[in-house]
Amino acid sequence: MMKPLKNYNMPRQFNINKATIGLMLLIITCSFLISCAVKNKSAQPESNMNFNNKKILMVIAPKDFRDEEYLEPRKIFEQNGIIVKVASIQSGVAIGADGAKVKIDLTVSQVEVNDYDAVVFVGGPGMAEILNDESMQLLAKKFYQANKLTTAICVAPAILAKAGILSGKQATVWSGVVSDLAAGGAIYLKEKVVQDGQLITASGPAAAVAFAEKIIQSLK
């Protein structure tokens, strides 16, 4: 006749080890989850936190502005959490040289300089036609005198020169209007992007990304 099995109790040491292992696994799991959370947080662009409530005014010609000089910087600005508004000498919808359509938020005469941290004058053949517009030059001067970041790309640095704010300053510009910088007393540098204090200038569409990145760095 088979003997009944004895009630076998695990040794106390085994039970303790099992509990210890469980606790270790719990600690490891928690550490992993915390690490992932920290990593995800650090992976978020730091600039989004730095640039909350920052605003940039982009100024374009009502027609034939250079599309990439507007589109590429705007994309970079907005990716960094910056609010972008667009101004021109006319209200309505501006049409780029390559067909981009942009709704104008306000006219140049409606701009309140203190509402913005920087101004960006966009170039293009349309801007070349209005370099002598007094309202554009006055806007550039107001931003500069308010110690705001005052920037321009392609032919648009000529507006800064005509506004009288590039005298004795280093700057670059589209090759076709270098003479306008010289007439305004600027020190012309044949480079893609040039910064002299609160002034940032760029030579053309090939410099659009570097131009935007320099503006971002200067707003930090």
XYZ file of C-alpha atoms in Angstrom, residues 40-128:
89
model
C 11.791 60.959 -23.956
C 11.750 64.275 -22.144
C 15.315 65.047 -23.159
C 14.521 64.056 -26.726
C 11.999 66.889 -26.974
C 13.510 70.018 -28.529
C 14.842 72.147 -25.728
C 14.079 75.161 -27.877
C 10.349 74.577 -27.558
C 10.681 75.440 -23.885
C 13.097 78.309 -24.481
C 11.001 80.024 -27.147
C 7.533 79.933 -25.614
C 5.791 83.237 -26.364
C 8.567 84.398 -28.708
C 7.230 86.137 -31.810
C 8.862 86.874 -35.145
C 7.541 89.230 -37.797
C 8.325 88.164 -41.357
C 8.041 90.941 -43.936
C 7.471 89.969 -47.565
C 6.688 91.696 -50.842
C 3.039 91.473 -51.960
C 4.188 89.570 -55.029
C 7.305 87.706 -56.182
C 8.931 87.245 -52.784
C 11.493 84.419 -52.755
C 9.500 81.364 -51.665
C 12.243 79.364 -49.952
C 13.536 82.398 -48.082
C 10.112 82.612 -46.473
C 9.040 78.964 -46.237
C 12.245 77.398 -44.887
C 12.886 79.910 -42.076
C 9.208 79.917 -41.088
C 9.244 76.123 -40.814
C 12.302 76.253 -38.557
C 10.833 79.027 -36.415
C 7.560 77.175 -35.873
C 9.328 73.887 -35.161
C 10.976 75.743 -32.291
C 7.664 76.952 -30.910
C 7.981 80.515 -32.171
C 4.862 82.421 -33.226
C 5.183 83.879 -36.734
C 3.210 86.770 -38.186
C 3.488 88.081 -41.742
C 3.421 91.710 -42.833
C 3.556 93.432 -46.205
C 2.876 96.853 -47.675
C -0.541 95.586 -48.801
C -3.175 93.408 -47.159
C -4.613 90.271 -48.745
C -2.659 87.308 -50.101
C 0.956 87.558 -51.261
C 2.163 85.382 -54.139
C 5.725 84.085 -54.223
C 7.943 83.970 -57.290
C 7.402 80.194 -57.407
C 3.697 80.367 -56.603
C 3.514 80.087 -52.813
C 0.464 81.857 -51.396
C 0.701 83.576 -48.024
C -2.070 85.345 -46.133
C -0.899 88.716 -44.876
C -1.672 89.141 -41.176
C -1.148 92.890 -41.079
C 0.264 95.742 -43.099
C 3.645 97.273 -42.344
C 1.962 100.429 -41.045
C -0.037 98.372 -38.518
C 2.982 96.727 -36.886
C 3.602 97.341 -33.182
C 7.319 96.723 -32.748
C 7.045 95.829 -29.067
C 4.827 92.862 -29.949
C 7.783 91.047 -31.538
C 11.223 89.761 -30.634
C 12.647 89.940 -34.154
C 11.894 91.039 -37.694
C 12.863 89.128 -40.841
C 12.844 90.910 -44.202
C 12.496 88.299 -46.954
C 14.072 88.857 -50.373
C 13.101 88.089 -53.935
C 12.467 90.049 -57.146
C 9.340 91.584 -55.640
C 11.297 92.926 -52.688
C 13.896 94.369 -55.073
